[in-house]
């Protein structure tokens, strides 16, 4: 997948700027246009899905994340965000399975560890969630979400 840094200075610059400033509607419109121009670029699809997520459109975002994964099956950030929108829809077991798939590739992926920990909490698997929180604190001691998860 084309890295976000590679796209940041290019065609995504305006859309990223809107999203970073919290102007979700303008970001969504910009990403939608970019997505139509380059429908096979997993990085663009991923960012469009992020804009959909910011707009509260979990089902539409889920479809876009799945499309990005179809193009780039090993994109762990896409997998993490897909797990998050699946979780938003109350499908915690499915979200957990997505996290497990990503963590099988990279066991120390911080975002996936955090997302898996949240799923474990939702499923009342408290000991396992605590283990993820402790591992995350060791990996990223300055990450506030790690401590929130442990709490």
Short mmCIF file of C-alpha atoms in Angstrom, two decimals:
data_model
loop_
_atom_site.label_atom_id
_atom_site.label_comp_id
_atom_site.label_asym_id
_atom_site.label_seq_id
_atom_site.Cartn_x
_atom_site.Cartn_y
_atom_site.Cartn_z
CA UNK A 1 0.00 0.00 0.00
CA UNK A 2 1.25 3.46 -0.78
CA UNK A 3 2.25 4.99 2.51
CA UNK A 4 0.27 7.85 3.91
CA UNK A 5 3.45 9.94 3.93
CA UNK A 6 3.90 9.39 0.20
CA UNK A 7 0.32 10.48 -0.44
CA UNK A 8 0.39 13.34 2.08
CA UNK A 9 2.16 15.78 -0.21
CA UNK A 10 0.32 14.63 -3.32
CA UNK A 11 -3.29 14.25 -4.29
CA UNK A 12 -4.45 13.60 -0.73
CA UNK A 13 -3.02 16.81 0.71
CA UNK A 14 -6.26 18.84 0.65
CA UNK A 15 -8.41 16.00 1.96
CA UNK A 16 -5.93 15.18 4.73
CA UNK A 17 -5.78 18.82 5.67
CA UNK A 18 -9.56 19.00 5.97
CA UNK A 19 -9.71 15.85 8.09
CA UNK A 20 -6.87 17.00 10.36
CA UNK A 21 -8.70 20.30 10.93
CA UNK A 22 -11.89 18.44 11.79
CA UNK A 23 -13.74 19.51 8.65
CA UNK A 24 -15.20 16.06 8.08
CA UNK A 25 -17.68 17.08 5.39
CA UNK A 26 -15.08 18.73 3.15
CA UNK A 27 -12.67 15.85 3.74
CA UNK A 28 -15.37 13.36 2.76
CA UNK A 29 -16.16 15.23 -0.45
CA UNK A 30 -12.49 15.53 -1.37
CA UNK A 31 -11.79 11.86 -0.67
CA UNK A 32 -14.87 10.81 -2.63
CA UNK A 33 -13.57 12.63 -5.72
CA UNK A 34 -10.07 11.21 -5.31
CA UNK A 35 -11.53 7.71 -4.80
CA UNK A 36 -13.42 7.97 -8.10
CA UNK A 37 -10.28 9.05 -9.96
CA UNK A 38 -8.12 6.22 -8.61
CA UNK A 39 -10.39 3.28 -7.69
CA UNK A 40 -7.58 0.72 -7.38
CA UNK A 41 -5.29 2.50 -4.93
CA UNK A 42 -5.58 0.84 -1.51
CA UNK A 43 -4.10 3.89 0.25
CA UNK A 44 -6.73 6.19 -1.20
CA UNK A 45 -9.50 3.70 -0.43
CA UNK A 46 -8.21 3.43 3.15
CA UNK A 47 -8.29 7.20 3.58
CA UNK A 48 -11.75 7.45 2.06
CA UNK A 49 -12.90 4.79 4.54
CA UNK A 50 -11.37 6.84 7.36
CA UNK A 51 -13.40 9.85 6.21
CA UNK A 52 -16.54 7.70 6.15
CA UNK A 53 -15.74 6.53 9.68
CA UNK A 54 -15.30 10.12 10.83
CA UNK A 55 -18.71 10.86 9.30
CA UNK A 56 -20.28 8.03 11.32
CA UNK A 57 -20.88 5.83 8.28
CA UNK A 58 -19.60 2.53 9.68
CA UNK A 59 -21.23 0.21 7.13
CA UNK A 60 -19.95 2.20 4.16
CA UNK A 61 -16.50 2.45 5.78
CA UNK A 62 -16.50 -1.31 6.35
CA UNK A 63 -17.09 -1.95 2.64
CA UNK A 64 -14.24 0.40 1.71
CA UNK A 65 -11.81 -1.14 4.21
CA UNK A 66 -12.67 -4.58 2.83
CA UNK A 67 -11.97 -3.33 -0.69
CA UNK A 68 -8.60 -1.93 0.40
CA UNK A 69 -7.77 -5.30 1.97
CA UNK A 70 -8.77 -7.10 -1.19
CA UNK A 71 -6.12 -5.05 -2.99
CA UNK A 72 -3.54 -5.12 -0.17
CA UNK A 73 -4.35 -8.15 2.02
CA UNK A 74 -1.47 -7.55 4.46
CA UNK A 75 -2.20 -3.89 5.24
CA UNK A 76 -2.35 -4.02 9.04
CA UNK A 77 -3.61 -0.47 9.57
CA UNK A 78 -6.52 -1.23 7.25
CA UNK A 79 -7.21 -4.45 9.15
CA UNK A 80 -7.15 -2.55 12.43
CA UNK A 81 -9.58 0.10 11.23
CA UNK A 82 -11.85 -2.57 9.77
CA UNK A 83 -11.88 -4.30 13.16
CA UNK A 84 -12.84 -1.00 14.78
CA UNK A 85 -15.81 -0.33 12.48
CA UNK A 86 -16.97 -3.94 12.80
CA UNK A 87 -16.82 -3.47 16.56
CA UNK A 88 -18.82 -0.24 16.32
CA UNK A 89 -21.57 -2.35 14.80
CA UNK A 90 -21.53 -4.71 17.80
CA UNK A 91 -19.76 -7.60 16.07
CA UNK A 92 -17.07 -8.07 18.70
CA UNK A 93 -16.16 -11.69 17.93
CA UNK A 94 -15.61 -10.80 14.27
CA UNK A 95 -13.56 -7.75 15.25
CA UNK A 96 -11.48 -9.93 17.57
CA UNK A 97 -10.83 -12.42 14.75
CA UNK A 98 -9.66 -9.56 12.50
CA UNK A 99 -7.25 -8.41 15.21
CA UNK A 100 -5.95 -11.94 15.66
CA UNK A 101 -5.33 -12.19 11.91
CA UNK A 102 -3.24 -9.01 11.95
CA UNK A 103 -1.38 -9.86 15.14
CA UNK A 104 -0.43 -13.22 13.64
CA UNK A 105 1.54 -11.21 11.07
CA UNK A 106 2.99 -8.66 13.49
CA UNK A 107 2.48 -9.52 17.19
CA UNK A 108 3.67 -6.12 18.42
CA UNK A 109 1.45 -3.95 16.22
CA UNK A 110 0.33 -1.37 18.77
CA UNK A 111 -2.97 -0.34 17.20
CA UNK A 112 -4.05 -3.95 16.73
CA UNK A 113 -3.11 -4.78 20.33
CA UNK A 114 -5.21 -1.88 21.55
CA UNK A 115 -8.15 -2.80 19.34
CA UNK A 116 -7.92 -6.46 20.38
CA UNK A 117 -7.87 -5.39 24.02
CA UNK A 118 -11.04 -3.38 23.52
CA UNK A 119 -12.74 -6.38 21.90
CA UNK A 120 -11.66 -8.60 24.76
CA UNK A 121 -13.20 -6.13 27.20
CA UNK A 122 -16.45 -6.08 25.24
CA UNK A 123 -16.51 -9.87 25.40
CA UNK A 124 -15.78 -9.83 29.18
CA UNK A 125 -12.43 -11.60 28.69
CA UNK A 126 -10.80 -9.43 31.29
CA UNK A 127 -7.61 -11.38 31.96
CA UNK A 128 -6.73 -11.46 28.27
CA UNK A 129 -7.54 -7.74 27.91
CA UNK A 130 -5.27 -6.95 30.85
CA UNK A 131 -2.44 -8.94 29.24
CA UNK A 132 -2.82 -6.91 26.06
CA UNK A 133 -2.82 -3.68 28.08
CA UNK A 134 0.36 -4.68 29.91
CA UNK A 135 2.08 -5.65 26.66
CA UNK A 136 1.00 -2.38 25.08
CA UNK A 137 2.34 -0.38 28.04
CA UNK A 138 5.72 -2.09 27.63
CA UNK A 139 5.75 -1.40 23.89
CA UNK A 140 4.40 2.15 24.07
CA UNK A 141 4.75 3.58 27.57
CA UNK A 142 3.64 7.04 26.41
CA UNK A 143 0.41 5.82 24.78
CA UNK A 144 -2.54 7.00 26.90
CA UNK A 145 -4.84 4.36 25.38
CA UNK A 146 -2.63 1.64 26.82
CA UNK A 147 -3.31 2.91 30.34
CA UNK A 148 -7.00 3.43 29.60
CA UNK A 149 -7.22 -0.16 28.47
CA UNK A 150 -5.52 -1.37 31.64
CA UNK A 151 -7.89 0.73 33.75
#
